[in-house]
mmCIF file of C-alpha atoms in Angstrom:
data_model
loop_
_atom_site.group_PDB
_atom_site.id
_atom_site.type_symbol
_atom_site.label_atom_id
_atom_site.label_comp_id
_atom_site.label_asym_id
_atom_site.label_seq_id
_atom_site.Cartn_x
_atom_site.Cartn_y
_atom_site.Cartn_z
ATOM 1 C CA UNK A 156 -23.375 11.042 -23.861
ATOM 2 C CA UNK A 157 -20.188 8.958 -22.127
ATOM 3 C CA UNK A 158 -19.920 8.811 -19.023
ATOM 4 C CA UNK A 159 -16.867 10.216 -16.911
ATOM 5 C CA UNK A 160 -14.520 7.999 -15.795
ATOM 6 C CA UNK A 161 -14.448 7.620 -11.567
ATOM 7 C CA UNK A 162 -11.551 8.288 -9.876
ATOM 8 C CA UNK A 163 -12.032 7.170 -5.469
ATOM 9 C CA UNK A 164 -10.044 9.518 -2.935
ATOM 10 C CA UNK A 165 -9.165 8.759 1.155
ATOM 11 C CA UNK A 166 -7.565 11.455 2.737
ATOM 12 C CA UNK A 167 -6.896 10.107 6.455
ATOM 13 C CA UNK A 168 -5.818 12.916 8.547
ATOM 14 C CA UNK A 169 -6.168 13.997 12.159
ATOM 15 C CA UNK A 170 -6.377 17.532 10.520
ATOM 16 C CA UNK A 171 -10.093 17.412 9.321
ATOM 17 C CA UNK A 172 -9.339 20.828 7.549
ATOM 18 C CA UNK A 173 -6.164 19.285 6.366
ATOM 19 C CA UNK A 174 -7.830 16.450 4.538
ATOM 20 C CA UNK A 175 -11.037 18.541 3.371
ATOM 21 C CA UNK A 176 -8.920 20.813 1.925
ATOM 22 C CA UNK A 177 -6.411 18.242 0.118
ATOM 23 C CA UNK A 178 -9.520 16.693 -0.998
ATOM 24 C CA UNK A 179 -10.993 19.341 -3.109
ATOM 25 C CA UNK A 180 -7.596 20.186 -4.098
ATOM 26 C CA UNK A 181 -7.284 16.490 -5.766
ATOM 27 C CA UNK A 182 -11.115 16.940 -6.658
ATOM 28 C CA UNK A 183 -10.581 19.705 -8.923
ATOM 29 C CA UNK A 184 -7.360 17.964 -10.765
ATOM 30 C CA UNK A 185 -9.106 15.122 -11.505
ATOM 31 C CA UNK A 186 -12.157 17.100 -12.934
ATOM 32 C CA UNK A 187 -10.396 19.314 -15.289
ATOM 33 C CA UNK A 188 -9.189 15.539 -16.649
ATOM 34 C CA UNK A 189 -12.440 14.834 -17.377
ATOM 35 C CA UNK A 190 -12.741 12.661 -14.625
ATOM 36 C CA UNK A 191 -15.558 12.465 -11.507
ATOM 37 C CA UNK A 192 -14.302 11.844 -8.428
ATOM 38 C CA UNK A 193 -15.866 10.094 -4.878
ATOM 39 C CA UNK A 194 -14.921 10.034 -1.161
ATOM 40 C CA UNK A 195 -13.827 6.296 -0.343
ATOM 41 C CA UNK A 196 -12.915 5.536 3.289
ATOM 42 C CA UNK A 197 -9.742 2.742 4.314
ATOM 43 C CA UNK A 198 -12.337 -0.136 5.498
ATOM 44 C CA UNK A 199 -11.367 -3.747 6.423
ATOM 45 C CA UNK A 200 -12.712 -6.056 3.981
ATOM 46 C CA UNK A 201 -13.722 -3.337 1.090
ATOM 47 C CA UNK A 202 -10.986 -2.511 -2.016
ATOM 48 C CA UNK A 203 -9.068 0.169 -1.487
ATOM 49 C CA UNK A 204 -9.340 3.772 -2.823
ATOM 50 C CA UNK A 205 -7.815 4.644 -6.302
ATOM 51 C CA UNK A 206 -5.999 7.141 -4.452
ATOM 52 C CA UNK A 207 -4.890 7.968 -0.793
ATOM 53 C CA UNK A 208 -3.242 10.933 0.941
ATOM 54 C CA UNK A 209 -2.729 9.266 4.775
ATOM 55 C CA UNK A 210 -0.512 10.608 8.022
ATOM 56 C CA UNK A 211 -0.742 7.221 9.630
ATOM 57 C CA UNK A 212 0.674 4.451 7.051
ATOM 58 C CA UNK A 213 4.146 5.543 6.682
ATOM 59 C CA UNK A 214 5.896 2.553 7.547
ATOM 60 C CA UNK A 215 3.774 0.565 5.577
ATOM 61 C CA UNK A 216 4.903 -0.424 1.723
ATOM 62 C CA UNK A 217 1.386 -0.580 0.147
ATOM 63 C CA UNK A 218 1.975 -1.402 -2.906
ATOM 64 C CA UNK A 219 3.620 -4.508 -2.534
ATOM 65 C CA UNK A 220 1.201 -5.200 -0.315
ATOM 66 C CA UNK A 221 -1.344 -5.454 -2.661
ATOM 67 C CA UNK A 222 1.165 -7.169 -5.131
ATOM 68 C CA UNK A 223 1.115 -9.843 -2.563
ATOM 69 C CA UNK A 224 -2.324 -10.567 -2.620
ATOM 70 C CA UNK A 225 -2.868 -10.590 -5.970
ATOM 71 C CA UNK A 226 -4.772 -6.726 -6.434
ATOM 72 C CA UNK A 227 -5.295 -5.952 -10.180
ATOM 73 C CA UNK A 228 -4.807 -2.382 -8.869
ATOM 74 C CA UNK A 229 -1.880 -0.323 -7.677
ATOM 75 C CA UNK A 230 -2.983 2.804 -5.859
ATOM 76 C CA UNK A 231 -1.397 6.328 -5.406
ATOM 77 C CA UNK A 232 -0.360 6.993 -2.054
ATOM 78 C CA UNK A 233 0.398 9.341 -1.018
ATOM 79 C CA UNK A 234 1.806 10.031 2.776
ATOM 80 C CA UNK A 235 1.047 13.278 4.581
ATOM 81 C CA UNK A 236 4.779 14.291 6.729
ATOM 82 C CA UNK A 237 4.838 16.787 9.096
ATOM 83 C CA UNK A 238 8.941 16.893 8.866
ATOM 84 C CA UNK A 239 12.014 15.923 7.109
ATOM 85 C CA UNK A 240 11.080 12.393 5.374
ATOM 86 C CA UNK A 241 12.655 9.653 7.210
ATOM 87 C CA UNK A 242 11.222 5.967 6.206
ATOM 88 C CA UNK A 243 12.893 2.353 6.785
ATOM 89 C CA UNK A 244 12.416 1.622 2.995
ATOM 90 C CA UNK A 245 13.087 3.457 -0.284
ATOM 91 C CA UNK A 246 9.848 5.075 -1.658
ATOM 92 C CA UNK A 247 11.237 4.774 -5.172
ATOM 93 C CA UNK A 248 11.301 0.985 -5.331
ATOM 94 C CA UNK A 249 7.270 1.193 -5.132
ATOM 95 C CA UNK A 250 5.289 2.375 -8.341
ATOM 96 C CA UNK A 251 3.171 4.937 -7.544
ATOM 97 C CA UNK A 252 4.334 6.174 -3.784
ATOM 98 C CA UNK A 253 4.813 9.885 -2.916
ATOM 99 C CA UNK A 254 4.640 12.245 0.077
ATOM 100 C CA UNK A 255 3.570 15.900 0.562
ATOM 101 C CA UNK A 256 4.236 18.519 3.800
ATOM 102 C CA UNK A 257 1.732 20.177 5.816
ATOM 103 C CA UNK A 258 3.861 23.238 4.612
ATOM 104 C CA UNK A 259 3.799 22.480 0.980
ATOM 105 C CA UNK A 260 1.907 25.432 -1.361
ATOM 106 C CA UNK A 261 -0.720 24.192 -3.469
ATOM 107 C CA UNK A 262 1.318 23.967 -6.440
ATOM 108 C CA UNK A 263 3.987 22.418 -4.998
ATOM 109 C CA UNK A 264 1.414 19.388 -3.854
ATOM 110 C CA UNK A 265 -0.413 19.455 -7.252
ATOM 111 C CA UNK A 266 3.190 19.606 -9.551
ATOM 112 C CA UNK A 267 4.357 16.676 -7.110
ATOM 113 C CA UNK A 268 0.950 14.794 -7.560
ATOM 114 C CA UNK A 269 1.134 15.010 -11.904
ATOM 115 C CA UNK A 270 4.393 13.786 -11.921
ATOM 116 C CA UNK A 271 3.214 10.550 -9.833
ATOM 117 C CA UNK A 272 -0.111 10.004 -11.488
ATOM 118 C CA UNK A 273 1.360 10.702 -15.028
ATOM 119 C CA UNK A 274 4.270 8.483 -14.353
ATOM 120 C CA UNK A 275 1.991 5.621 -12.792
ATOM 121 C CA UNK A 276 0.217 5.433 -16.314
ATOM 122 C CA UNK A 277 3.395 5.607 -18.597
ATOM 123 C CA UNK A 278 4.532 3.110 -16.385
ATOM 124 C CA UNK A 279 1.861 0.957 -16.710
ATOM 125 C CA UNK A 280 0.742 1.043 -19.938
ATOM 126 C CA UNK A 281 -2.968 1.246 -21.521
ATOM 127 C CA UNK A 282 -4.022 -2.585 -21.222
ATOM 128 C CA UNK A 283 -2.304 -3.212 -17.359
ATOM 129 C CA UNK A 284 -2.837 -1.886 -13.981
ATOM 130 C CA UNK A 285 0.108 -3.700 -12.190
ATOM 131 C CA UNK A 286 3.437 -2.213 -12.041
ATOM 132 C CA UNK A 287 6.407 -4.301 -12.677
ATOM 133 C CA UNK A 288 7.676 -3.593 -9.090
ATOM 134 C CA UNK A 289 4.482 -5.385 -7.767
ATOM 135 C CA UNK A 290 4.704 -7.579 -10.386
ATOM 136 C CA UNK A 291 8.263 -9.137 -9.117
ATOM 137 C CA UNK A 292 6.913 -9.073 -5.639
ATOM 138 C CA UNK A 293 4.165 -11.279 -5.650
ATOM 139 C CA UNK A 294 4.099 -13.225 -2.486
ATOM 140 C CA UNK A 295 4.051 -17.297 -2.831
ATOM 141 C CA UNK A 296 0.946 -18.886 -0.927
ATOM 142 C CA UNK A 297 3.864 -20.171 1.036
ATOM 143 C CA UNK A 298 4.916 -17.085 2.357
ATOM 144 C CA UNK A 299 1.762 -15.921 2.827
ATOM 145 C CA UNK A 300 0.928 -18.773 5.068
ATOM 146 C CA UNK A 301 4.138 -18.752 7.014
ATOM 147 C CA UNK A 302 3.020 -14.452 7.609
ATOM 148 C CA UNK A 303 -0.212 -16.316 8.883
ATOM 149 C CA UNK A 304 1.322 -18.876 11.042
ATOM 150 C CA UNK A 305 3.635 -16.591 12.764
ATOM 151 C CA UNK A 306 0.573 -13.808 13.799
ATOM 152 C CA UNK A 307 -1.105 -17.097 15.478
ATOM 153 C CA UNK A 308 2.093 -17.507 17.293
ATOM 154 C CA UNK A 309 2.834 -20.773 15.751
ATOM 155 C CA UNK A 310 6.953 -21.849 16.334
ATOM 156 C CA UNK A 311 8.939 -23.127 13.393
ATOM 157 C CA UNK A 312 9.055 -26.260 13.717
ATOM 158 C CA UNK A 313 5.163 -26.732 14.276
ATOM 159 C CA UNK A 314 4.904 -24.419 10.770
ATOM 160 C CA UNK A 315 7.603 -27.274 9.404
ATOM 161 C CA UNK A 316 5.248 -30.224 10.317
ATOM 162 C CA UNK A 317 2.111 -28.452 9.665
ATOM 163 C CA UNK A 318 3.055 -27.321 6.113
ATOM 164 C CA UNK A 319 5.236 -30.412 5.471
ATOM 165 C CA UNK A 320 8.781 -29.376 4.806
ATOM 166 C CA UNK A 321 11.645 -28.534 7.116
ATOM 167 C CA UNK A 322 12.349 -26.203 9.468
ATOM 168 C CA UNK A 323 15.309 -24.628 7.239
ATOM 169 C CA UNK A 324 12.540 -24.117 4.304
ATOM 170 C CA UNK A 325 10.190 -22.798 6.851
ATOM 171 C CA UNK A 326 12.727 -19.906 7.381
ATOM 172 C CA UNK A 327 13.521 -19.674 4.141
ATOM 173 C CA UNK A 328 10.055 -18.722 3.135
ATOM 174 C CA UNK A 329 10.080 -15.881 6.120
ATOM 175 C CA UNK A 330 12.917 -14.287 4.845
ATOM 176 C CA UNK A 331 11.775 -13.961 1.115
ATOM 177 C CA UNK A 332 8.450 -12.782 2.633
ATOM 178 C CA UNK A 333 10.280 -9.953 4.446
ATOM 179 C CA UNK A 334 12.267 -9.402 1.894
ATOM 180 C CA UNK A 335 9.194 -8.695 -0.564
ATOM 181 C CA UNK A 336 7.523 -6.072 1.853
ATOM 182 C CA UNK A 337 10.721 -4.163 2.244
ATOM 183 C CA UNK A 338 10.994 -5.124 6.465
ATOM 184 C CA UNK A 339 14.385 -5.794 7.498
ATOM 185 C CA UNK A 340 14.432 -7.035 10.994
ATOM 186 C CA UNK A 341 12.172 -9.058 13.244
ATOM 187 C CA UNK A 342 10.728 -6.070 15.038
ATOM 188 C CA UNK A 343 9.664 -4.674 11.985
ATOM 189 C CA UNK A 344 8.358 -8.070 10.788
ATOM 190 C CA UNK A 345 5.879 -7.810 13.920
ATOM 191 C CA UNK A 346 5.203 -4.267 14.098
ATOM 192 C CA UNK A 347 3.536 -5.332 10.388
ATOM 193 C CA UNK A 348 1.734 -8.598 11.004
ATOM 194 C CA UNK A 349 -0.011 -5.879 14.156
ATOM 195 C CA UNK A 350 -1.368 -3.619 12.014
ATOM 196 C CA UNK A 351 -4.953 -4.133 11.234
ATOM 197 C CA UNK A 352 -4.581 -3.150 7.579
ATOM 198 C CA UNK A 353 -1.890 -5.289 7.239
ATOM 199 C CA UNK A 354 -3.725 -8.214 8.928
ATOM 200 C CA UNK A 355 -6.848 -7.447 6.877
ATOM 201 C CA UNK A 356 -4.960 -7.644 3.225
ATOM 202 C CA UNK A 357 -4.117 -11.423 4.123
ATOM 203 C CA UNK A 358 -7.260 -11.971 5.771
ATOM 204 C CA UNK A 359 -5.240 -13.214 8.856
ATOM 205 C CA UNK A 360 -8.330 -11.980 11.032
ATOM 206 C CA UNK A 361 -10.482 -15.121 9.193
ATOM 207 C CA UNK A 362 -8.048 -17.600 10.751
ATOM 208 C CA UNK A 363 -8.887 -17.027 14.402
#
């Protein structure tokens, strides 16, 4: 007898009846695929869930996150609104990125859902698990230690003498870092390298 593929589901919500009920709702999709599905909470230091439904991680672009640190996986995510979408960054340049509405009727969420899983696999083909999108935004170790050096506070030019180039290439590698993660200005820049997931995906937490 084979055994059925296993599919891992976070749905972070304030709304416990919310996210129980989203759950089984994503639960019973998955099993009339022929797939078993498991609870999988958003924990520093673990791998993240095949799928996520989440209220809190809107201005976050996930999947070039994981792009930049080299995941094999993309997940689905999928963000929870309670209004009219508003977000500093196109959800369309990511790979497998949706939203649903506290409003939404069940088959509006599970129509909305297909289309993204289904389109996530033609899009990636059988033998990969990376989307192109991720592919092309692969951060440099460069840029990931400049994102490093600036949570620890550390000025340009000590990131120039530190790393060994100049100032001007020091910048240079900030901007294509931003650029990658979809943040456009300084503040936003920040309001990232803060976050704890964001923090935890380039382990900046082990360089204290």
């Amino acid at each position: 007898m084979s055994s059925m593929k296993c599919i891992s589901i976070c749905v972070e919500d304030y709304d416990s009846f919310f996210a129980q009920g989203m759950f089984s709702l994503i639960e019973e999709f998955f099993l009339l695929q022929g797939m078993r599905v498991y609870p999988k909470k958003l924990l520093p230091g673990h791998t993240l869930p095949d799928v996520i439904f989440s209220s809190s991680l809107s201005h976050i672009p996930w999947c070039r996150l994981l792009a930049a640190r080299c995941q094999s996986v993309c997940p689905v995510l999928f963000l929870i609104e309670n209004g009219p979408v508003r977000r500093a960054y196109n959800p369309s340049e990511l790979c497998s990125q949706s939203y649903v509405r506290r409003n939404d009727s069940i088959s509006v969420i599970i129509k909305r859902f297909k289309h993204v899983w289904f389109d996530r696999r033609k899009r990636l083909g059988q033998n990969s698990t990376v989307c192109q999108t991720c592919h092309k935004n692969r951060l440099t170790s460069r840029e990931i230690e400049v994102l490093r050096l600036l949570y620890k506070q550390v000025t340009v030019s000590q990131m120039a003498q530190v790393m060994g180039v100049s100032p001007k290439t020091v910048y240079c590698f900030k901007i294509n870092a931003m650029h990658k993660l979809g943040l456009k200005n300084r503040r936003h820049l920040y309001d990232w390298l803060n976050n704890e997931m964001s923090r935890e995906i380039f382990k900046i937490d082990s360089l204290h």
